[in-house]
mmCIF file of C-alpha atoms in Angstrom:
data_model
loop_
_atom_site.group_PDB
_atom_site.id
_atom_site.type_symbol
_atom_site.label_atom_id
_atom_site.label_comp_id
_atom_site.label_asym_id
_atom_site.label_seq_id
_atom_site.Cartn_x
_atom_site.Cartn_y
_atom_site.Cartn_z
ATOM 1 C CA MET Q 1 0.000 0.000 0.000
ATOM 2 C CA PRO Q 2 1.717 3.250 -1.087
ATOM 3 C CA LEU Q 3 2.272 6.118 1.261
ATOM 4 C CA LEU Q 4 -0.204 8.942 0.884
ATOM 5 C CA ASP Q 5 1.026 12.214 -0.509
ATOM 6 C CA THR Q 6 -0.925 14.064 2.163
ATOM 7 C CA PRO Q 7 0.163 16.319 5.014
ATOM 8 C CA VAL Q 8 0.422 15.250 8.611
ATOM 9 C CA ARG Q 9 -2.471 16.426 10.753
ATOM 10 C CA ILE Q 10 -2.754 16.580 14.527
ATOM 11 C CA GLY Q 11 -5.936 15.692 16.369
ATOM 12 C CA VAL Q 12 -6.815 16.158 20.017
ATOM 13 C CA GLN Q 13 -9.355 13.880 21.680
ATOM 14 C CA LEU Q 14 -10.967 15.843 24.488
ATOM 15 C CA GLN Q 15 -12.203 12.898 26.514
ATOM 16 C CA PRO Q 16 -15.437 14.101 28.153
ATOM 17 C CA GLN Q 17 -14.673 12.737 31.625
ATOM 18 C CA HIS Q 18 -13.633 14.168 34.987
ATOM 19 C CA GLN Q 19 -14.133 17.855 34.132
ATOM 20 C CA ALA Q 20 -15.215 20.152 36.943
ATOM 21 C CA SER Q 21 -17.587 21.854 34.485
ATOM 22 C CA TYR Q 22 -18.331 21.941 30.766
ATOM 23 C CA GLN Q 23 -16.545 25.289 30.623
ATOM 24 C CA VAL Q 24 -13.246 23.360 30.709
ATOM 25 C CA ILE Q 25 -14.109 21.628 27.430
ATOM 26 C CA ARG Q 26 -15.514 24.784 25.864
ATOM 27 C CA ASP Q 27 -12.341 26.740 26.610
ATOM 28 C CA ALA Q 28 -10.104 23.894 25.378
ATOM 29 C CA VAL Q 29 -11.990 23.627 22.077
ATOM 30 C CA ARG Q 30 -11.486 27.326 21.403
ATOM 31 C CA ARG Q 31 -7.859 27.327 22.493
ATOM 32 C CA PHE Q 32 -6.873 24.295 20.423
ATOM 33 C CA GLU Q 33 -8.515 25.701 17.315
ATOM 34 C CA ASP Q 34 -6.591 28.948 17.838
ATOM 35 C CA MET Q 35 -3.344 26.958 18.233
ATOM 36 C CA GLY Q 36 -3.829 25.286 14.864
ATOM 37 C CA VAL Q 37 -4.982 21.782 15.833
ATOM 38 C CA ASP Q 38 -6.444 20.129 12.736
ATOM 39 C CA VAL Q 39 -9.115 17.838 14.219
ATOM 40 C CA LEU Q 40 -10.926 17.705 17.559
ATOM 41 C CA PHE Q 41 -12.493 14.473 18.812
ATOM 42 C CA ASN Q 42 -14.446 13.303 21.804
ATOM 43 C CA TRP Q 43 -15.712 9.747 22.442
ATOM 44 C CA ASP Q 44 -19.155 8.174 22.574
ATOM 45 C CA HIS Q 45 -19.524 6.686 26.042
ATOM 46 C CA PHE Q 46 -21.804 7.367 28.993
ATOM 47 C CA TYR Q 47 -19.342 6.794 31.844
ATOM 48 C CA PRO Q 48 -15.631 7.423 32.417
ATOM 49 C CA LEU Q 49 -13.286 4.854 30.933
ATOM 50 C CA SER Q 50 -10.505 5.542 33.440
ATOM 51 C CA GLY Q 51 -10.182 6.976 36.910
ATOM 52 C CA ASP Q 52 -13.249 7.212 39.129
ATOM 53 C CA PRO Q 53 -15.967 5.171 37.368
ATOM 54 C CA GLU Q 54 -18.595 7.460 38.914
ATOM 55 C CA GLY Q 55 -16.809 10.660 37.871
ATOM 56 C CA THR Q 56 -18.333 13.407 35.789
ATOM 57 C CA HIS Q 57 -19.047 12.651 32.140
ATOM 58 C CA TYR Q 58 -20.774 14.296 29.153
ATOM 59 C CA GLU Q 59 -22.647 12.878 26.150
ATOM 60 C CA SER Q 60 -20.922 12.881 22.758
ATOM 61 C CA TRP Q 61 -23.369 14.039 20.090
ATOM 62 C CA THR Q 62 -24.849 17.005 21.950
ATOM 63 C CA GLU Q 63 -21.292 18.081 22.748
ATOM 64 C CA LEU Q 64 -20.312 17.843 19.067
ATOM 65 C CA ALA Q 65 -23.228 20.056 18.061
ATOM 66 C CA SER Q 66 -21.936 22.685 20.472
ATOM 67 C CA TRP Q 67 -18.456 22.411 18.929
ATOM 68 C CA ALA Q 68 -19.962 23.083 15.502
ATOM 69 C CA GLU Q 69 -21.048 26.497 16.776
ATOM 70 C CA LEU Q 70 -17.955 27.155 18.893
ATOM 71 C CA THR Q 71 -15.465 26.673 16.052
ATOM 72 C CA GLU Q 72 -14.780 28.177 12.629
ATOM 73 C CA ARG Q 73 -12.048 26.071 11.008
ATOM 74 C CA VAL Q 74 -11.218 22.823 12.779
ATOM 75 C CA GLU Q 75 -12.717 19.484 11.725
ATOM 76 C CA PHE Q 76 -14.306 17.449 14.506
ATOM 77 C CA GLY Q 77 -16.148 14.264 15.374
ATOM 78 C CA ALA Q 78 -16.242 11.294 17.734
ATOM 79 C CA LEU Q 79 -13.372 8.858 18.111
ATOM 80 C CA VAL Q 80 -15.588 6.974 17.845
ATOM 81 C CA ASN Q 81 -19.378 6.966 17.760
ATOM 82 C CA CYS Q 82 -20.984 3.718 19.005
ATOM 83 C CA ASN Q 83 -23.232 2.295 16.314
ATOM 84 C CA SER Q 84 -25.298 0.332 18.858
ATOM 85 C CA TYR Q 85 -26.935 3.289 20.581
ATOM 86 C CA ARG Q 86 -28.886 4.861 17.725
ATOM 87 C CA ASN Q 87 -30.903 3.896 14.673
ATOM 88 C CA PRO Q 88 -28.639 4.168 11.572
ATOM 89 C CA ASP Q 89 -30.945 6.604 9.769
ATOM 90 C CA LEU Q 90 -31.056 8.799 12.859
ATOM 91 C CA GLN Q 91 -27.244 8.758 13.026
ATOM 92 C CA ALA Q 92 -27.134 9.909 9.406
ATOM 93 C CA ASP Q 93 -29.588 12.740 10.083
ATOM 94 C CA MET Q 94 -27.720 13.859 13.196
ATOM 95 C CA ALA Q 95 -24.443 13.873 11.281
ATOM 96 C CA ARG Q 96 -25.980 15.813 8.396
ATOM 97 C CA THR Q 97 -27.432 18.409 10.774
ATOM 98 C CA ILE Q 98 -24.137 18.918 12.617
ATOM 99 C CA ASP Q 99 -22.423 19.152 9.216
ATOM 100 C CA HIS Q 100 -24.709 22.082 8.359
ATOM 101 C CA ILE Q 101 -24.302 23.753 11.771
ATOM 102 C CA SER Q 102 -20.529 23.711 11.244
ATOM 103 C CA ALA Q 103 -20.656 25.078 7.688
ATOM 104 C CA LYS Q 104 -19.612 28.631 8.488
ATOM 105 C CA GLY Q 105 -18.018 29.044 5.037
ATOM 106 C CA GLY Q 106 -20.470 26.923 3.096
ATOM 107 C CA VAL Q 107 -18.806 23.526 3.669
ATOM 108 C CA GLY Q 108 -19.194 21.488 6.837
ATOM 109 C CA ARG Q 109 -16.375 20.141 8.983
ATOM 110 C CA PHE Q 110 -17.940 17.111 10.660
ATOM 111 C CA ILE Q 111 -16.208 13.700 10.523
ATOM 112 C CA PHE Q 112 -18.445 10.678 11.067
ATOM 113 C CA GLY Q 113 -16.263 8.458 13.219
ATOM 114 C CA THR Q 114 -17.895 5.149 14.081
ATOM 115 C CA GLY Q 115 -17.294 1.730 15.554
ATOM 116 C CA SER Q 116 -19.174 -1.303 16.804
ATOM 117 C CA GLY Q 117 -18.977 -0.579 20.550
ATOM 118 C CA TRP Q 118 -17.226 -2.455 23.357
ATOM 119 C CA PHE Q 119 -17.797 -0.920 26.823
ATOM 120 C CA GLN Q 120 -20.382 -3.186 28.457
ATOM 121 C CA ARG Q 121 -21.408 -0.774 31.194
ATOM 122 C CA ASP Q 122 -22.734 1.665 28.582
ATOM 123 C CA TYR Q 123 -25.039 -1.057 27.286
ATOM 124 C CA ASP Q 124 -26.143 -2.415 30.652
ATOM 125 C CA GLU Q 125 -26.870 0.949 32.264
ATOM 126 C CA TYR Q 126 -28.720 2.426 29.266
ATOM 127 C CA GLY Q 127 -30.663 -0.699 28.326
ATOM 128 C CA TYR Q 128 -28.973 -1.727 25.079
ATOM 129 C CA GLU Q 129 -28.333 -5.349 24.177
ATOM 130 C CA PHE Q 130 -24.602 -6.014 24.441
ATOM 131 C CA GLY Q 131 -24.489 -9.074 22.195
ATOM 132 C CA THR Q 132 -21.090 -10.336 21.076
ATOM 133 C CA VAL Q 133 -18.130 -8.816 19.278
ATOM 134 C CA GLY Q 134 -19.309 -10.542 16.124
ATOM 135 C CA SER Q 135 -22.941 -9.441 16.413
ATOM 136 C CA ARG Q 136 -21.969 -5.834 17.063
ATOM 137 C CA LEU Q 137 -19.715 -5.835 13.996
ATOM 138 C CA ASP Q 138 -22.511 -7.371 11.942
ATOM 139 C CA ASP Q 139 -24.801 -4.573 13.126
ATOM 140 C CA LEU Q 140 -22.223 -2.000 12.030
ATOM 141 C CA ALA Q 141 -21.921 -3.684 8.638
ATOM 142 C CA ALA Q 142 -25.688 -3.454 8.207
ATOM 143 C CA ALA Q 143 -25.850 0.146 9.445
ATOM 144 C CA LEU Q 144 -23.240 1.750 7.201
ATOM 145 C CA PRO Q 145 -25.129 1.257 3.891
ATOM 146 C CA ARG Q 146 -28.275 2.627 5.552
ATOM 147 C CA ILE Q 147 -26.367 5.688 6.748
ATOM 148 C CA GLU Q 148 -24.961 6.322 3.282
ATOM 149 C CA ALA Q 149 -28.385 5.817 1.688
ATOM 150 C CA ARG Q 150 -30.005 8.240 4.131
ATOM 151 C CA TRP Q 151 -27.402 10.904 3.363
ATOM 152 C CA ALA Q 152 -28.401 10.588 -0.294
ATOM 153 C CA LYS Q 153 -32.094 11.162 0.566
ATOM 154 C CA LEU Q 154 -31.938 13.969 3.130
ATOM 155 C CA ASN Q 155 -33.187 17.456 2.271
ATOM 156 C CA PRO Q 156 -31.057 19.447 2.504
ATOM 157 C CA ALA Q 157 -28.242 17.097 1.611
ATOM 158 C CA PRO Q 158 -24.960 17.210 3.550
ATOM 159 C CA THR Q 159 -22.754 20.102 2.499
ATOM 160 C CA ARG Q 160 -20.038 17.650 1.395
ATOM 161 C CA LYS Q 161 -19.359 13.931 1.332
ATOM 162 C CA ILE Q 162 -19.120 13.483 5.080
ATOM 163 C CA PRO Q 163 -15.849 11.654 5.788
ATOM 164 C CA VAL Q 164 -16.324 8.265 7.434
ATOM 165 C CA LEU Q 165 -13.751 7.228 10.032
ATOM 166 C CA ILE Q 166 -13.836 3.607 11.214
ATOM 167 C CA GLY Q 167 -11.850 2.538 14.250
ATOM 168 C CA GLY Q 168 -10.601 -0.961 14.960
ATOM 169 C CA LYS Q 169 -8.095 -3.577 13.893
ATOM 170 C CA GLY Q 170 -10.088 -6.778 13.384
ATOM 171 C CA GLU Q 171 -8.771 -8.433 10.256
ATOM 172 C CA GLN Q 172 -11.832 -10.426 9.170
ATOM 173 C CA LYS Q 173 -14.666 -7.926 9.647
ATOM 174 C CA THR Q 174 -13.452 -4.463 10.661
ATOM 175 C CA LEU Q 175 -10.816 -4.029 7.982
ATOM 176 C CA ARG Q 176 -13.234 -5.240 5.335
ATOM 177 C CA LEU Q 177 -15.663 -2.515 6.447
ATOM 178 C CA VAL Q 178 -12.805 -0.006 6.283
ATOM 179 C CA ALA Q 179 -12.024 -1.088 2.725
ATOM 180 C CA ARG Q 180 -15.689 -0.812 1.781
ATOM 181 C CA HIS Q 181 -16.738 2.430 3.492
ATOM 182 C CA ALA Q 182 -13.985 4.430 5.216
ATOM 183 C CA ASP Q 183 -12.180 7.615 4.284
ATOM 184 C CA ILE Q 184 -10.100 7.399 7.482
ATOM 185 C CA TRP Q 185 -8.979 4.288 9.369
ATOM 186 C CA HIS Q 186 -8.060 4.693 13.042
ATOM 187 C CA SER Q 187 -5.703 1.828 13.634
ATOM 188 C CA PHE Q 188 -5.064 1.608 17.429
ATOM 189 C CA VAL Q 189 -1.744 -0.174 16.690
ATOM 190 C CA PRO Q 190 2.004 0.631 16.776
ATOM 191 C CA ALA Q 191 4.095 0.878 13.615
ATOM 192 C CA PRO Q 192 5.235 -2.771 13.219
ATOM 193 C CA GLU Q 193 1.680 -4.074 13.374
ATOM 194 C CA LEU Q 194 0.413 -1.156 11.300
ATOM 195 C CA THR Q 195 2.565 -2.225 8.360
ATOM 196 C CA ARG Q 196 1.135 -5.734 8.462
ATOM 197 C CA LEU Q 197 -2.467 -4.579 8.832
ATOM 198 C CA LEU Q 198 -2.121 -2.191 5.910
ATOM 199 C CA GLY Q 199 -1.302 -5.253 3.850
ATOM 200 C CA VAL Q 200 -4.499 -6.900 5.105
ATOM 201 C CA LEU Q 201 -6.452 -3.745 4.267
ATOM 202 C CA GLU Q 202 -4.997 -3.700 0.765
ATOM 203 C CA SER Q 203 -6.091 -7.315 0.281
ATOM 204 C CA TRP Q 204 -9.617 -6.433 1.337
ATOM 205 C CA GLY Q 205 -9.543 -3.490 -1.038
ATOM 206 C CA GLU Q 206 -8.745 -5.845 -3.905
ATOM 207 C CA LYS Q 207 -11.674 -8.083 -2.936
ATOM 208 C CA GLU Q 208 -13.997 -5.091 -2.630
ATOM 209 C CA GLY Q 209 -12.813 -3.570 -5.907
ATOM 210 C CA ARG Q 210 -11.559 -0.391 -4.248
ATOM 211 C CA ASP Q 211 -8.188 1.321 -4.303
ATOM 212 C CA VAL Q 212 -7.597 1.824 -0.581
ATOM 213 C CA SER Q 213 -4.481 3.970 -0.997
ATOM 214 C CA GLY Q 214 -6.664 7.047 -0.563
ATOM 215 C CA ILE Q 215 -7.724 6.058 2.959
ATOM 216 C CA VAL Q 216 -6.073 8.278 5.578
ATOM 217 C CA VAL Q 217 -4.376 6.205 8.270
ATOM 218 C CA SER Q 218 -4.884 7.505 11.805
ATOM 219 C CA SER Q 219 -2.867 6.706 14.925
ATOM 220 C CA GLU Q 220 -2.599 7.731 18.581
ATOM 221 C CA ILE Q 221 0.416 9.549 20.023
ATOM 222 C CA GLY Q 222 -0.626 10.398 23.557
ATOM 223 C CA ARG Q 223 1.692 7.833 25.135
ATOM 224 C CA VAL Q 224 4.507 7.581 22.580
ATOM 225 C CA ASP Q 225 7.651 9.536 21.785
ATOM 226 C CA THR Q 226 8.624 11.111 18.493
ATOM 227 C CA ALA Q 227 10.590 8.018 17.441
ATOM 228 C CA ASP Q 228 7.406 5.942 17.636
ATOM 229 C CA ALA Q 229 5.470 8.618 15.774
ATOM 230 C CA ASP Q 230 8.197 8.766 13.119
ATOM 231 C CA ALA Q 231 7.870 5.002 12.676
ATOM 232 C CA SER Q 232 4.090 5.244 12.277
ATOM 233 C CA TYR Q 233 4.585 8.068 9.804
ATOM 234 C CA ALA Q 234 7.015 5.921 7.808
ATOM 235 C CA ALA Q 235 4.433 3.109 7.826
ATOM 236 C CA GLY Q 236 1.823 5.441 6.338
ATOM 237 C CA ALA Q 237 -0.011 7.176 9.203
ATOM 238 C CA ARG Q 238 -0.900 10.816 8.591
ATOM 239 C CA LEU Q 239 -3.427 11.724 11.308
ATOM 240 C CA PHE Q 240 -2.033 11.608 14.857
ATOM 241 C CA THR Q 241 -4.260 12.122 17.894
ATOM 242 C CA ILE Q 242 -3.473 13.050 21.495
ATOM 243 C CA GLY Q 243 -5.930 12.040 24.231
ATOM 244 C CA ILE Q 244 -6.585 14.581 27.009
ATOM 245 C CA SER Q 245 -8.807 13.976 30.024
ATOM 246 C CA GLY Q 246 -10.041 15.975 32.993
ATOM 247 C CA ASP Q 247 -9.215 19.551 33.927
ATOM 248 C CA ASN Q 248 -5.468 19.331 33.308
ATOM 249 C CA ILE Q 249 -5.329 20.536 29.701
ATOM 250 C CA ASP Q 250 -1.704 20.067 28.673
ATOM 251 C CA VAL Q 251 -1.275 22.842 26.125
ATOM 252 C CA ASP Q 252 2.509 22.422 26.013
ATOM 253 C CA LEU Q 253 2.168 18.756 25.014
ATOM 254 C CA VAL Q 254 -0.135 19.669 22.157
ATOM 255 C CA GLN Q 255 2.214 22.435 21.014
ATOM 256 C CA ARG Q 256 5.145 19.998 20.899
ATOM 257 C CA TRP Q 257 3.193 17.717 18.595
ATOM 258 C CA LEU Q 258 2.106 20.642 16.445
ATOM 259 C CA ASP Q 259 5.774 21.526 16.060
ATOM 260 C CA TRP Q 260 6.488 17.902 15.083
ATOM 261 C CA ARG Q 261 3.689 18.093 12.511
ATOM 262 C CA ASP Q 262 5.166 21.242 11.030
ATOM 263 C CA SER Q 263 8.572 19.579 10.773
ATOM 264 C CA LYS Q 264 6.997 16.821 8.663
ATOM 265 C CA ASN Q 265 5.063 19.177 6.433
#
């Protein structure tokens, strides 16, 4: 799979947990856009994933709608939306509406990041059937064509082809869905494994009749050094995301990665 001739971009995942108030997130969104961050993410869960399990937490989609109004330039979305919680056609309509809210210059900035779900407490507490890894992936496979079909029917239509980001590394189901539907693949893997999985993705692309070299490869850098990021870059990654949680918004960390981005571009 050839390397993309595309610039490096830096994302920040503002994990919506353990904030003293929503003002912390609001201020961080504005500050990171001003700093030049390329993409802002949250996640689609109902409870904290680390720290105090009963700590403060905010819902993803309503938060993203607020970001559409708060920002002017930055792209944004969930890393990732959970397909299980909402009817596929409703997801499409929500995404289309947020796309329009964010279209300050005529073109929206929303990224539809999605996955099959995994955090059982979300399901148990909110009354969703947890199923199995396989059944949740099958549900995602069934949902994505419905989402794409709904985008084609909505009036008004989305302002652009809303980019689809799919997260996960499963070789038999997830990567086939990436080859079939995704514009961005969030890999969750270090460079050595990334190289191998890109080969798997390319094989699925051949079976699906799609050239997958245009898919942007996404990776996480919150707990790695620049040598690791350089290796992921060499393997083909071009979107690198830092996870930030709670009230301690590490602006200096983000600036260091922005400087690294600029050195690559």
